[in-house]
Amino acid sequence: MARIEDVSSPARMAEPGEDISRDELSLATRNHGLPLEALRYDLTPPGLHYVLTHYDIPYVAEDADWELRIGGHVNRPIRLSMDNLRSYPQVTTRVTIECAGNGRALLTPRPVSQPWLVEAVGTADWTGVPLRALLAEADVRDGAVDAVFTGADHGVERGVEQDYQRALPLDTALGDTPEVLVAYAMNGAPLPPQHGRPLRLVVPGWYGMAHVKWLRDITVLDRPFTGFQQDVAYRIRQDPDDEGTPVSRIAPRALMVPPGFPDFMTRARVVRPGTTELEGRAWSGRAPVTAVEVSTDGARTWNEAVLDEPDEHRWSWRRWRFDWNAVPGEHELCARATDAEGRTQPLDQPWNRGGFANNLVQRIPVLCTEPS
Ligand SMILES: Nc1nc2c(c(=O)[nH]1)N[C@H]1C(S)=C(S)[C@@H](COP(=O)(O)O)O[C@H]1N2
Ligand SMILES: [Mo]
């Protein structure tokens, strides 16, 4: 096994023209995306939410046996059963989670990893205990810097054997906007195994890697955490030896429900002439989405879409729609979101070695048939 000190470079790049490999295919069959037609739901139905798991899904026979330990740089280390956790005042937050590698397989050169197109997203109501209530109980000592979250899953990555671990800066862990949750329910039911049964972290606004599943340990550190998923993976680098910047909050993105009907093999879309309502969802983990624009001519011209009124769900995606008068021929549809801080989506491919946080505008080729 390699030591983490020896592995600082990101994953391999595919050679020019190199097809998706068997390894990538085996990841893609385990880690499924949101079928884009399910963007129609406010709350993603169970089983349609995307899934990403680095190693194996731990088998948990009895939630009653689970224990969450909180320790490290605290005055009162604690151990909590699921019943203990359920006795705290509970909070439910609607959160859109997106994998930081969403869009990776569309990049050139392609970082070799889970080959997402654009479908690594989903929205759920997560119920649990605010993390800050648990940290208050453990009484964090002065000088604390990071809180490290450890999952029960274990594996090897680029030669380094490890538990899945991620940290949050202490001010984020203790913050109230967003309020981080230690969640035990998804859409009102116990967490399904693939989403972290019985316990996971939910960090509204942050990319998926921060939402540690099968959470069994929280350790407070008086120094920055330097684990593999923090310091080696999930950093935005142009070159292997860049120090890079950490991946954190979700960049704005709009996705469209694929219009009309698909060709089975190519997924190419077919619509009939006339008015077609285009619709989709848009989100940003930094600031609320304030505009969505739609192009029906391959991003040459843009039109303002109608955004649903903002509701109380600040960390959830918002629905948008646009009436398109489809005429026979080939078209390319696009949508792009802009947030309250002026961030929007690029037309030119943003690129980094991990393929992280790229939010290239989605393009959907559509064939509109002749009137029948
Ligand atoms: N313990 C553990 N937590 C994890 C992961 C993991 O592999 N192990 N994957 C992370 C990543 S990269 C993502 S994108 C999200 C996916 O959450 P979901 O499968 O519930 O959609 O979980 C995160 N939490
Ligand atoms: Mo991810």
mmCIF file of C-alpha atoms and ligand atoms in Angstrom:
data_model
loop_
_atom_site.group_PDB
_atom_site.id
_atom_site.type_symbol
_atom_site.label_atom_id
_atom_site.label_comp_id
_atom_site.label_asym_id
_atom_site.label_seq_id
_atom_site.Cartn_x
_atom_site.Cartn_y
_atom_site.Cartn_z
ATOM 1 C CA MET A 1 0.000 0.000 0.000
ATOM 2 C CA ALA A 2 1.122 3.519 -0.723
ATOM 3 C CA ARG A 3 1.410 6.160 1.962
ATOM 4 C CA ILE A 4 -0.537 9.354 1.502
ATOM 5 C CA GLU A 5 2.737 11.354 1.443
ATOM 6 C CA ASP A 6 3.676 9.536 -1.759
ATOM 7 C CA VAL A 7 0.438 10.247 -3.617
ATOM 8 C CA SER A 8 -0.299 13.842 -4.381
ATOM 9 C CA SER A 9 -1.220 13.745 -8.035
ATOM 10 C CA PRO A 10 -4.824 13.508 -9.217
ATOM 11 C CA ALA A 11 -6.301 10.673 -11.225
ATOM 12 C CA ARG A 12 -5.186 9.685 -14.730
ATOM 13 C CA MET A 13 -6.287 11.577 -17.871
ATOM 14 C CA ALA A 14 -7.766 9.594 -20.751
ATOM 15 C CA GLU A 15 -5.676 9.680 -23.929
ATOM 16 C CA PRO A 16 -7.142 11.716 -26.816
ATOM 17 C CA GLY A 17 -9.964 9.615 -28.329
ATOM 18 C CA GLU A 18 -9.766 6.955 -25.582
ATOM 19 C CA ASP A 19 -13.205 5.393 -25.040
ATOM 20 C CA ILE A 20 -14.836 4.923 -21.648
ATOM 21 C CA SER A 21 -13.034 1.955 -20.119
ATOM 22 C CA ARG A 22 -14.383 -1.155 -18.420
ATOM 23 C CA ASP A 23 -13.317 0.333 -15.065
ATOM 24 C CA GLU A 24 -15.318 3.471 -15.740
ATOM 25 C CA LEU A 25 -18.289 1.351 -16.885
ATOM 26 C CA SER A 26 -18.189 -0.666 -13.665
ATOM 27 C CA LEU A 27 -18.284 2.573 -11.663
ATOM 28 C CA ALA A 28 -21.124 3.884 -13.818
ATOM 29 C CA THR A 29 -23.294 0.830 -13.182
ATOM 30 C CA ARG A 30 -22.848 1.145 -9.395
ATOM 31 C CA ASN A 31 -23.176 4.901 -9.217
ATOM 32 C CA HIS A 32 -26.306 5.887 -11.062
ATOM 33 C CA GLY A 33 -27.510 9.339 -11.992
ATOM 34 C CA LEU A 34 -30.895 11.054 -11.823
ATOM 35 C CA PRO A 35 -32.894 10.160 -14.956
ATOM 36 C CA LEU A 36 -33.300 13.724 -16.225
ATOM 37 C CA GLU A 37 -37.062 13.360 -16.699
ATOM 38 C CA ALA A 38 -37.202 13.154 -12.878
ATOM 39 C CA LEU A 39 -36.206 16.847 -12.740
ATOM 40 C CA ARG A 40 -40.005 17.321 -12.892
ATOM 41 C CA TYR A 41 -40.347 16.430 -9.206
ATOM 42 C CA ASP A 42 -39.704 18.995 -6.458
ATOM 43 C CA LEU A 43 -38.546 16.138 -4.257
ATOM 44 C CA THR A 44 -36.684 13.356 -6.027
ATOM 45 C CA PRO A 45 -38.589 10.076 -5.533
ATOM 46 C CA PRO A 46 -36.641 7.401 -3.622
ATOM 47 C CA GLY A 47 -34.425 5.404 -5.939
ATOM 48 C CA LEU A 48 -34.160 8.152 -8.568
ATOM 49 C CA HIS A 49 -31.764 10.335 -6.526
ATOM 50 C CA TYR A 50 -28.214 9.973 -7.847
ATOM 51 C CA VAL A 51 -25.827 7.723 -5.909
ATOM 52 C CA LEU A 52 -22.069 7.944 -5.503
ATOM 53 C CA THR A 53 -20.147 5.592 -3.249
ATOM 54 C CA HIS A 54 -16.366 5.291 -3.410
ATOM 55 C CA TYR A 55 -16.112 1.818 -1.810
ATOM 56 C CA ASP A 56 -18.802 -0.679 -0.714
ATOM 57 C CA ILE A 57 -22.172 0.138 0.835
ATOM 58 C CA PRO A 58 -21.773 -1.032 4.452
ATOM 59 C CA TYR A 59 -24.260 -3.668 5.606
ATOM 60 C CA VAL A 60 -26.100 -2.414 8.680
ATOM 61 C CA ALA A 61 -28.408 -5.110 10.062
ATOM 62 C CA GLU A 62 -29.697 -3.212 13.092
ATOM 63 C CA ASP A 63 -29.820 0.572 13.370
ATOM 64 C CA ALA A 64 -30.070 -0.005 17.139
ATOM 65 C CA ASP A 65 -26.433 -1.172 17.206
ATOM 66 C CA TRP A 66 -25.130 2.006 15.562
ATOM 67 C CA GLU A 67 -23.112 4.413 17.651
ATOM 68 C CA LEU A 68 -21.861 7.898 16.773
ATOM 69 C CA ARG A 69 -18.709 8.926 18.643
ATOM 70 C CA ILE A 70 -17.720 12.562 19.077
ATOM 71 C CA GLY A 71 -14.246 13.250 20.420
ATOM 72 C CA GLY A 72 -10.851 14.787 19.807
ATOM 73 C CA HIS A 73 -10.325 18.407 20.845
ATOM 74 C CA VAL A 74 -13.431 18.519 23.072
ATOM 75 C CA ASN A 75 -13.967 18.642 26.840
ATOM 76 C CA ARG A 76 -16.708 15.986 26.903
ATOM 77 C CA PRO A 77 -16.316 13.101 24.422
ATOM 78 C CA ILE A 78 -19.705 11.463 23.831
ATOM 79 C CA ARG A 79 -21.214 8.335 22.306
ATOM 80 C CA LEU A 80 -24.730 8.527 20.923
ATOM 81 C CA SER A 81 -27.126 5.763 19.957
ATOM 82 C CA MET A 82 -29.785 6.279 17.309
ATOM 83 C CA ASP A 83 -32.349 6.654 20.120
ATOM 84 C CA ASN A 84 -30.184 9.340 21.755
ATOM 85 C CA LEU A 85 -29.993 11.178 18.433
ATOM 86 C CA ARG A 86 -33.735 10.962 17.878
ATOM 87 C CA SER A 87 -34.344 12.539 21.298
ATOM 88 C CA TYR A 88 -32.802 15.863 20.164
ATOM 89 C CA PRO A 89 -35.069 18.498 18.593
ATOM 90 C CA GLN A 90 -35.185 17.564 14.902
ATOM 91 C CA VAL A 91 -34.800 19.779 11.870
ATOM 92 C CA THR A 92 -35.842 19.038 8.273
ATOM 93 C CA THR A 93 -34.121 20.835 5.397
ATOM 94 C CA ARG A 94 -34.755 20.425 1.670
ATOM 95 C CA VAL A 95 -31.355 20.161 0.023
ATOM 96 C CA THR A 96 -30.179 19.699 -3.557
ATOM 97 C CA ILE A 97 -26.963 17.663 -3.615
ATOM 98 C CA GLU A 98 -24.727 17.471 -6.666
ATOM 99 C CA CYS A 99 -21.541 15.435 -7.111
ATOM 100 C CA ALA A 100 -18.470 17.623 -7.566
ATOM 101 C CA GLY A 101 -17.529 15.482 -10.571
ATOM 102 C CA ASN A 102 -20.810 16.076 -12.393
ATOM 103 C CA GLY A 103 -20.053 16.772 -16.081
ATOM 104 C CA ARG A 104 -16.635 15.110 -15.891
ATOM 105 C CA ALA A 105 -17.132 12.697 -18.807
ATOM 106 C CA LEU A 106 -17.863 15.619 -21.155
ATOM 107 C CA LEU A 107 -14.409 17.119 -20.594
ATOM 108 C CA THR A 108 -11.479 16.839 -22.964
ATOM 109 C CA PRO A 109 -9.130 15.427 -21.860
ATOM 110 C CA ARG A 110 -11.358 13.272 -19.654
ATOM 111 C CA PRO A 111 -10.287 12.676 -16.051
ATOM 112 C CA VAL A 112 -10.632 8.905 -15.535
ATOM 113 C CA SER A 113 -13.084 8.428 -12.668
ATOM 114 C CA GLN A 114 -16.855 8.067 -12.267
ATOM 115 C CA PRO A 115 -17.907 9.187 -15.792
ATOM 116 C CA TRP A 116 -20.840 11.505 -15.098
ATOM 117 C CA LEU A 117 -22.507 13.325 -17.948
ATOM 118 C CA VAL A 118 -24.741 15.899 -16.178
ATOM 119 C CA GLU A 119 -27.108 13.769 -14.100
ATOM 120 C CA ALA A 120 -25.346 13.568 -10.701
ATOM 121 C CA VAL A 121 -27.928 15.545 -8.740
ATOM 122 C CA GLY A 122 -31.018 15.068 -6.598
ATOM 123 C CA THR A 123 -33.166 16.819 -3.989
ATOM 124 C CA ALA A 124 -34.463 15.401 -0.710
ATOM 125 C CA ASP A 125 -35.927 16.457 2.617
ATOM 126 C CA TRP A 126 -33.262 15.499 5.145
ATOM 127 C CA THR A 127 -34.227 15.184 8.814
ATOM 128 C CA GLY A 128 -31.835 15.028 11.725
ATOM 129 C CA VAL A 129 -30.030 16.873 14.482
ATOM 130 C CA PRO A 130 -28.156 20.132 13.869
ATOM 131 C CA LEU A 131 -24.448 19.332 14.092
ATOM 132 C CA ARG A 132 -23.878 22.406 16.254
ATOM 133 C CA ALA A 133 -26.167 20.988 18.967
ATOM 134 C CA LEU A 134 -23.998 17.854 19.156
ATOM 135 C CA LEU A 135 -20.745 19.827 19.127
ATOM 136 C CA ALA A 136 -22.113 22.073 21.892
ATOM 137 C CA GLU A 137 -22.831 18.969 23.959
ATOM 138 C CA ALA A 138 -19.289 17.701 23.412
ATOM 139 C CA ASP A 139 -18.020 21.172 24.384
ATOM 140 C CA VAL A 140 -15.408 21.974 21.741
ATOM 141 C CA ARG A 141 -12.173 23.316 23.246
ATOM 142 C CA ASP A 142 -10.542 26.617 22.308
ATOM 143 C CA GLY A 143 -8.167 26.387 19.385
ATOM 144 C CA ALA A 144 -10.258 23.857 17.421
ATOM 145 C CA VAL A 145 -9.834 24.186 13.635
ATOM 146 C CA ASP A 146 -11.535 21.336 11.762
ATOM 147 C CA ALA A 147 -14.167 18.693 12.447
ATOM 148 C CA VAL A 148 -13.424 15.373 10.715
ATOM 149 C CA PHE A 149 -16.279 13.058 9.712
ATOM 150 C CA THR A 150 -15.576 9.343 9.241
ATOM 151 C CA GLY A 151 -17.838 6.900 7.427
ATOM 152 C CA ALA A 152 -17.991 3.161 8.085
ATOM 153 C CA ASP A 153 -16.871 2.366 4.538
ATOM 154 C CA HIS A 154 -13.279 1.404 3.812
ATOM 155 C CA GLY A 155 -11.246 0.955 0.641
ATOM 156 C CA VAL A 156 -8.149 1.755 -1.375
ATOM 157 C CA GLU A 157 -7.729 4.768 -3.595
ATOM 158 C CA ARG A 158 -4.672 5.372 -5.735
ATOM 159 C CA GLY A 159 -2.889 2.849 -3.539
ATOM 160 C CA VAL A 160 -3.842 4.471 -0.224
ATOM 161 C CA GLU A 161 -5.966 2.329 2.139
ATOM 162 C CA GLN A 162 -8.442 4.463 4.037
ATOM 163 C CA ASP A 163 -11.799 5.059 5.669
ATOM 164 C CA TYR A 164 -13.889 7.619 3.791
ATOM 165 C CA GLN A 165 -13.159 10.849 5.691
ATOM 166 C CA ARG A 166 -13.854 14.508 5.068
ATOM 167 C CA ALA A 167 -13.519 17.585 7.267
ATOM 168 C CA LEU A 168 -15.335 20.890 7.561
ATOM 169 C CA PRO A 169 -13.803 24.073 8.967
ATOM 170 C CA LEU A 170 -15.142 24.517 12.507
ATOM 171 C CA ASP A 171 -16.981 27.742 11.678
ATOM 172 C CA THR A 172 -18.887 25.894 8.913
ATOM 173 C CA ALA A 173 -19.587 22.959 11.259
ATOM 174 C CA LEU A 174 -20.965 25.337 13.908
ATOM 175 C CA GLY A 175 -22.680 27.690 11.442
ATOM 176 C CA ASP A 176 -26.378 28.302 11.065
ATOM 177 C CA THR A 177 -26.398 29.406 7.384
ATOM 178 C CA PRO A 178 -26.308 26.758 6.271
ATOM 179 C CA GLU A 179 -27.103 24.597 9.251
ATOM 180 C CA VAL A 180 -25.250 21.291 8.928
ATOM 181 C CA LEU A 181 -27.332 18.229 9.843
ATOM 182 C CA VAL A 182 -26.542 14.789 11.176
ATOM 183 C CA ALA A 183 -29.435 13.210 9.298
ATOM 184 C CA TYR A 184 -31.267 9.935 9.942
ATOM 185 C CA ALA A 185 -34.200 10.352 7.546
ATOM 186 C CA MET A 186 -34.641 11.083 3.846
ATOM 187 C CA ASN A 187 -38.072 12.205 2.613
ATOM 188 C CA GLY A 188 -39.577 11.175 5.947
ATOM 189 C CA ALA A 189 -38.270 7.579 5.970
ATOM 190 C CA PRO A 190 -35.097 6.033 7.453
ATOM 191 C CA LEU A 191 -32.101 6.570 5.149
ATOM 192 C CA PRO A 192 -31.865 3.902 2.428
ATOM 193 C CA PRO A 193 -28.612 1.880 2.585
ATOM 194 C CA GLN A 194 -27.092 3.585 -0.464
ATOM 195 C CA HIS A 195 -27.689 7.050 1.008
ATOM 196 C CA GLY A 196 -25.962 6.360 4.330
ATOM 197 C CA ARG A 197 -28.185 4.234 6.545
ATOM 198 C CA PRO A 198 -28.497 4.901 9.418
ATOM 199 C CA LEU A 199 -26.719 8.289 9.608
ATOM 200 C CA ARG A 200 -25.138 10.832 7.305
ATOM 201 C CA LEU A 201 -23.931 14.402 7.265
ATOM 202 C CA VAL A 202 -25.839 16.940 5.151
ATOM 203 C CA VAL A 203 -24.054 20.199 4.345
ATOM 204 C CA PRO A 204 -26.508 22.412 2.415
ATOM 205 C CA GLY A 205 -24.911 24.205 -0.534
ATOM 206 C CA TRP A 206 -21.800 22.012 -0.640
ATOM 207 C CA TYR A 207 -20.878 19.467 -3.292
ATOM 208 C CA GLY A 208 -21.620 15.817 -2.483
ATOM 209 C CA MET A 209 -18.221 14.773 -1.120
ATOM 210 C CA ALA A 210 -18.848 16.748 2.105
ATOM 211 C CA HIS A 211 -22.052 14.850 2.945
ATOM 212 C CA VAL A 212 -20.351 11.890 4.657
ATOM 213 C CA LYS A 213 -22.560 8.770 4.662
ATOM 214 C CA TRP A 214 -22.585 5.928 7.271
ATOM 215 C CA LEU A 215 -21.298 8.497 9.744
ATOM 216 C CA ARG A 216 -19.781 6.816 12.792
ATOM 217 C CA ASP A 217 -17.207 9.294 14.123
ATOM 218 C CA ILE A 218 -16.714 13.048 14.475
ATOM 219 C CA THR A 219 -13.240 14.103 15.618
ATOM 220 C CA VAL A 220 -12.427 17.734 16.358
ATOM 221 C CA LEU A 221 -8.850 18.741 15.487
ATOM 222 C CA ASP A 222 -6.710 21.675 16.635
ATOM 223 C CA ARG A 223 -4.950 21.638 13.229
ATOM 224 C CA PRO A 224 -6.116 21.329 9.625
ATOM 225 C CA PHE A 225 -7.171 17.835 8.489
ATOM 226 C CA THR A 226 -4.867 16.422 5.819
ATOM 227 C CA GLY A 227 -6.622 13.167 4.835
ATOM 228 C CA PHE A 228 -6.747 11.779 1.291
ATOM 229 C CA GLN A 229 -10.242 13.054 0.366
ATOM 230 C CA GLN A 230 -9.289 16.516 1.671
ATOM 231 C CA ASP A 231 -5.726 17.106 0.502
ATOM 232 C CA VAL A 232 -5.234 14.761 -2.462
ATOM 233 C CA ALA A 233 -8.692 14.244 -4.012
ATOM 234 C CA TYR A 234 -11.263 17.045 -4.292
ATOM 235 C CA ARG A 235 -8.846 19.844 -5.066
ATOM 236 C CA ILE A 236 -9.060 21.988 -8.177
ATOM 237 C CA ARG A 237 -5.733 21.713 -9.953
ATOM 238 C CA GLN A 238 -4.570 22.440 -13.480
ATOM 239 C CA ASP A 239 -1.304 20.541 -13.049
ATOM 240 C CA PRO A 240 -0.503 17.455 -10.978
ATOM 241 C CA ASP A 241 1.821 19.393 -8.713
ATOM 242 C CA ASP A 242 -0.359 22.474 -8.191
ATOM 243 C CA GLU A 243 -1.277 22.876 -4.571
ATOM 244 C CA GLY A 244 -4.799 23.578 -5.843
ATOM 245 C CA THR A 245 -7.857 24.909 -4.066
ATOM 246 C CA PRO A 246 -10.362 22.781 -2.138
ATOM 247 C CA VAL A 247 -13.735 21.930 -3.693
ATOM 248 C CA SER A 248 -16.501 23.351 -1.510
ATOM 249 C CA ARG A 249 -19.788 24.951 -2.599
ATOM 250 C CA ILE A 250 -21.914 24.156 -5.646
ATOM 251 C CA ALA A 251 -21.551 26.413 -8.702
ATOM 252 C CA PRO A 252 -24.783 27.494 -10.453
ATOM 253 C CA ARG A 253 -26.288 25.051 -12.936
ATOM 254 C CA ALA A 254 -29.561 24.701 -14.837
ATOM 255 C CA LEU A 255 -30.692 21.410 -16.346
ATOM 256 C CA MET A 256 -33.583 20.800 -18.712
ATOM 257 C CA VAL A 257 -36.038 17.919 -18.711
ATOM 258 C CA PRO A 258 -35.235 16.343 -22.085
ATOM 259 C CA PRO A 259 -38.171 17.410 -24.280
ATOM 260 C CA GLY A 260 -40.324 15.151 -26.458
ATOM 261 C CA PHE A 261 -39.355 11.488 -26.629
ATOM 262 C CA PRO A 262 -36.008 9.680 -26.965
ATOM 263 C CA ASP A 263 -34.380 7.320 -29.397
ATOM 264 C CA PHE A 264 -33.625 4.216 -27.311
ATOM 265 C CA MET A 265 -29.946 3.827 -28.227
ATOM 266 C CA THR A 266 -28.728 7.362 -28.842
ATOM 267 C CA ARG A 267 -31.125 9.151 -26.460
ATOM 268 C CA ALA A 268 -31.517 11.766 -29.225
ATOM 269 C CA ARG A 269 -34.746 13.736 -28.666
ATOM 270 C CA VAL A 270 -37.665 13.984 -31.063
ATOM 271 C CA VAL A 271 -40.439 16.605 -30.757
ATOM 272 C CA ARG A 272 -43.532 17.421 -32.816
ATOM 273 C CA PRO A 273 -43.911 20.901 -34.307
ATOM 274 C CA GLY A 274 -45.814 23.484 -32.275
ATOM 275 C CA THR A 275 -45.597 24.833 -28.756
ATOM 276 C CA THR A 276 -43.522 22.685 -26.422
ATOM 277 C CA GLU A 277 -43.092 23.655 -22.798
ATOM 278 C CA LEU A 278 -39.415 23.361 -21.879
ATOM 279 C CA GLU A 279 -38.835 22.981 -18.156
ATOM 280 C CA GLY A 280 -36.115 22.167 -15.711
ATOM 281 C CA ARG A 281 -34.430 23.013 -12.426
ATOM 282 C CA ALA A 282 -31.672 25.402 -11.450
ATOM 283 C CA TRP A 283 -29.561 25.669 -8.301
ATOM 284 C CA SER A 284 -26.473 27.286 -6.800
ATOM 285 C CA GLY A 285 -24.845 26.519 -3.451
ATOM 286 C CA ARG A 286 -23.405 29.999 -3.122
ATOM 287 C CA ALA A 287 -26.306 32.397 -3.604
ATOM 288 C CA PRO A 288 -29.931 31.963 -4.674
ATOM 289 C CA VAL A 289 -30.605 31.501 -8.406
ATOM 290 C CA THR A 290 -32.011 34.750 -9.815
ATOM 291 C CA ALA A 291 -32.320 33.982 -13.541
ATOM 292 C CA VAL A 292 -32.468 31.141 -16.013
ATOM 293 C CA GLU A 293 -32.063 31.743 -19.738
ATOM 294 C CA VAL A 294 -32.926 29.346 -22.531
ATOM 295 C CA SER A 295 -31.444 29.155 -26.013
ATOM 296 C CA THR A 296 -33.099 27.198 -28.826
ATOM 297 C CA ASP A 297 -30.344 27.932 -31.353
ATOM 298 C CA GLY A 298 -27.220 26.440 -29.814
ATOM 299 C CA ALA A 299 -26.397 29.398 -27.503
ATOM 300 C CA ARG A 300 -26.432 32.086 -30.198
ATOM 301 C CA THR A 301 -29.434 33.899 -28.699
ATOM 302 C CA TRP A 302 -30.918 33.655 -25.204
ATOM 303 C CA ASN A 303 -34.419 34.165 -23.788
ATOM 304 C CA GLU A 304 -35.452 34.681 -20.182
ATOM 305 C CA ALA A 305 -37.236 31.634 -18.699
ATOM 306 C CA VAL A 306 -39.967 31.943 -16.049
ATOM 307 C CA LEU A 307 -38.630 30.978 -12.615
ATOM 308 C CA ASP A 308 -40.976 29.671 -9.912
ATOM 309 C CA GLU A 309 -41.377 32.081 -7.002
ATOM 310 C CA PRO A 310 -38.729 31.591 -4.307
ATOM 311 C CA ASP A 311 -40.107 29.542 -1.405
ATOM 312 C CA GLU A 312 -38.762 28.737 2.066
ATOM 313 C CA HIS A 313 -36.423 26.088 0.632
ATOM 314 C CA ARG A 314 -33.276 28.145 0.135
ATOM 315 C CA TRP A 315 -31.032 25.081 -0.404
ATOM 316 C CA SER A 316 -33.283 23.386 -2.938
ATOM 317 C CA TRP A 317 -33.348 23.721 -6.704
ATOM 318 C CA ARG A 318 -35.957 25.984 -8.357
ATOM 319 C CA ARG A 319 -38.218 25.088 -11.243
ATOM 320 C CA TRP A 320 -38.122 27.097 -14.483
ATOM 321 C CA ARG A 321 -40.077 26.891 -17.730
ATOM 322 C CA PHE A 322 -40.129 28.358 -21.199
ATOM 323 C CA ASP A 323 -42.559 27.988 -24.116
ATOM 324 C CA TRP A 324 -40.788 27.009 -27.313
ATOM 325 C CA ASN A 325 -42.441 27.151 -30.703
ATOM 326 C CA ALA A 326 -40.748 24.180 -32.361
ATOM 327 C CA VAL A 327 -40.448 24.228 -36.152
ATOM 328 C CA PRO A 328 -39.340 21.227 -38.261
ATOM 329 C CA GLY A 329 -35.588 20.710 -38.414
ATOM 330 C CA GLU A 330 -32.615 20.169 -36.121
ATOM 331 C CA HIS A 331 -32.152 22.368 -33.051
ATOM 332 C CA GLU A 332 -29.840 22.625 -30.099
ATOM 333 C CA LEU A 333 -31.442 23.609 -26.793
ATOM 334 C CA CYS A 334 -29.469 25.112 -23.889
ATOM 335 C CA ALA A 335 -30.230 26.525 -20.450
ATOM 336 C CA ARG A 336 -28.069 28.542 -18.112
ATOM 337 C CA ALA A 337 -28.511 29.730 -14.537
ATOM 338 C CA THR A 338 -27.239 32.906 -12.864
ATOM 339 C CA ASP A 339 -27.128 33.439 -9.101
ATOM 340 C CA ALA A 340 -27.586 36.525 -6.934
ATOM 341 C CA GLU A 341 -23.837 37.114 -6.853
ATOM 342 C CA GLY A 342 -23.638 37.207 -10.657
ATOM 343 C CA ARG A 343 -22.079 33.786 -11.146
ATOM 344 C CA THR A 344 -23.265 32.055 -14.290
ATOM 345 C CA GLN A 345 -22.403 29.076 -16.488
ATOM 346 C CA PRO A 346 -19.675 29.109 -19.105
ATOM 347 C CA LEU A 347 -20.021 28.154 -22.777
ATOM 348 C CA ASP A 348 -16.363 27.251 -22.997
ATOM 349 C CA GLN A 349 -15.335 24.168 -21.115
ATOM 350 C CA PRO A 350 -13.857 24.917 -17.691
ATOM 351 C CA TRP A 351 -11.246 22.247 -17.005
ATOM 352 C CA ASN A 352 -9.276 20.885 -14.087
ATOM 353 C CA ARG A 353 -7.515 17.584 -13.445
ATOM 354 C CA GLY A 354 -10.328 16.085 -11.361
ATOM 355 C CA GLY A 355 -13.107 17.496 -13.535
ATOM 356 C CA PHE A 356 -14.580 19.118 -10.402
ATOM 357 C CA ALA A 357 -17.139 21.893 -10.084
ATOM 358 C CA ASN A 358 -17.406 22.322 -13.844
ATOM 359 C CA ASN A 359 -20.765 23.815 -14.815
ATOM 360 C CA LEU A 360 -20.582 23.995 -18.588
ATOM 361 C CA VAL A 361 -23.917 24.895 -20.220
ATOM 362 C CA GLN A 362 -25.966 21.773 -21.081
ATOM 363 C CA ARG A 363 -26.677 21.248 -24.809
ATOM 364 C CA ILE A 364 -29.554 19.066 -26.003
ATOM 365 C CA PRO A 365 -29.818 18.273 -29.721
ATOM 366 C CA VAL A 366 -33.464 17.912 -30.761
ATOM 367 C CA LEU A 367 -35.066 16.839 -34.035
ATOM 368 C CA CYS A 368 -38.457 18.439 -34.708
ATOM 369 C CA THR A 369 -40.459 16.291 -37.156
ATOM 370 C CA GLU A 370 -42.460 17.511 -40.160
ATOM 371 C CA PRO A 371 -46.158 18.032 -39.392
ATOM 372 C CA SER A 372 -47.952 14.676 -39.839
HETATM 373 N N1 LIG B 1 -18.921 7.481 3.692
HETATM 374 C C1 LIG B 1 -19.018 7.992 2.460
HETATM 375 N N2 LIG B 1 -19.678 9.144 2.289
HETATM 376 C C2 LIG B 1 -19.800 9.681 1.054
HETATM 377 C C3 LIG B 1 -19.204 9.072 -0.068
HETATM 378 C C4 LIG B 1 -18.502 7.853 0.141
HETATM 379 O O1 LIG B 1 -17.973 7.237 -0.791
HETATM 380 N N3 LIG B 1 -18.440 7.343 1.421
HETATM 381 N N4 LIG B 1 -19.294 9.663 -1.304
HETATM 382 C C5 LIG B 1 -19.509 11.107 -1.291
HETATM 383 C C6 LIG B 1 -19.781 11.661 -2.601
HETATM 384 S S1 LIG B 1 -18.436 11.885 -3.618
HETATM 385 C C7 LIG B 1 -21.019 12.081 -2.982
HETATM 386 S S2 LIG B 1 -21.255 12.839 -4.455
HETATM 387 C C8 LIG B 1 -22.183 11.899 -2.093
HETATM 388 C C9 LIG B 1 -23.311 11.182 -2.799
HETATM 389 O O2 LIG B 1 -24.429 11.085 -1.963
HETATM 390 P P1 LIG B 1 -25.675 10.190 -2.418
HETATM 391 O O3 LIG B 1 -25.140 8.859 -2.866
HETATM 392 O O4 LIG B 1 -26.559 10.089 -1.224
HETATM 393 O O5 LIG B 1 -26.331 10.920 -3.548
HETATM 394 O O6 LIG B 1 -21.857 11.149 -0.921
HETATM 395 C C10 LIG B 1 -20.633 11.503 -0.347
HETATM 396 N N5 LIG B 1 -20.490 10.823 0.922
HETATM 397 MO MO MO B 2 -19.162 13.073 -5.494
#
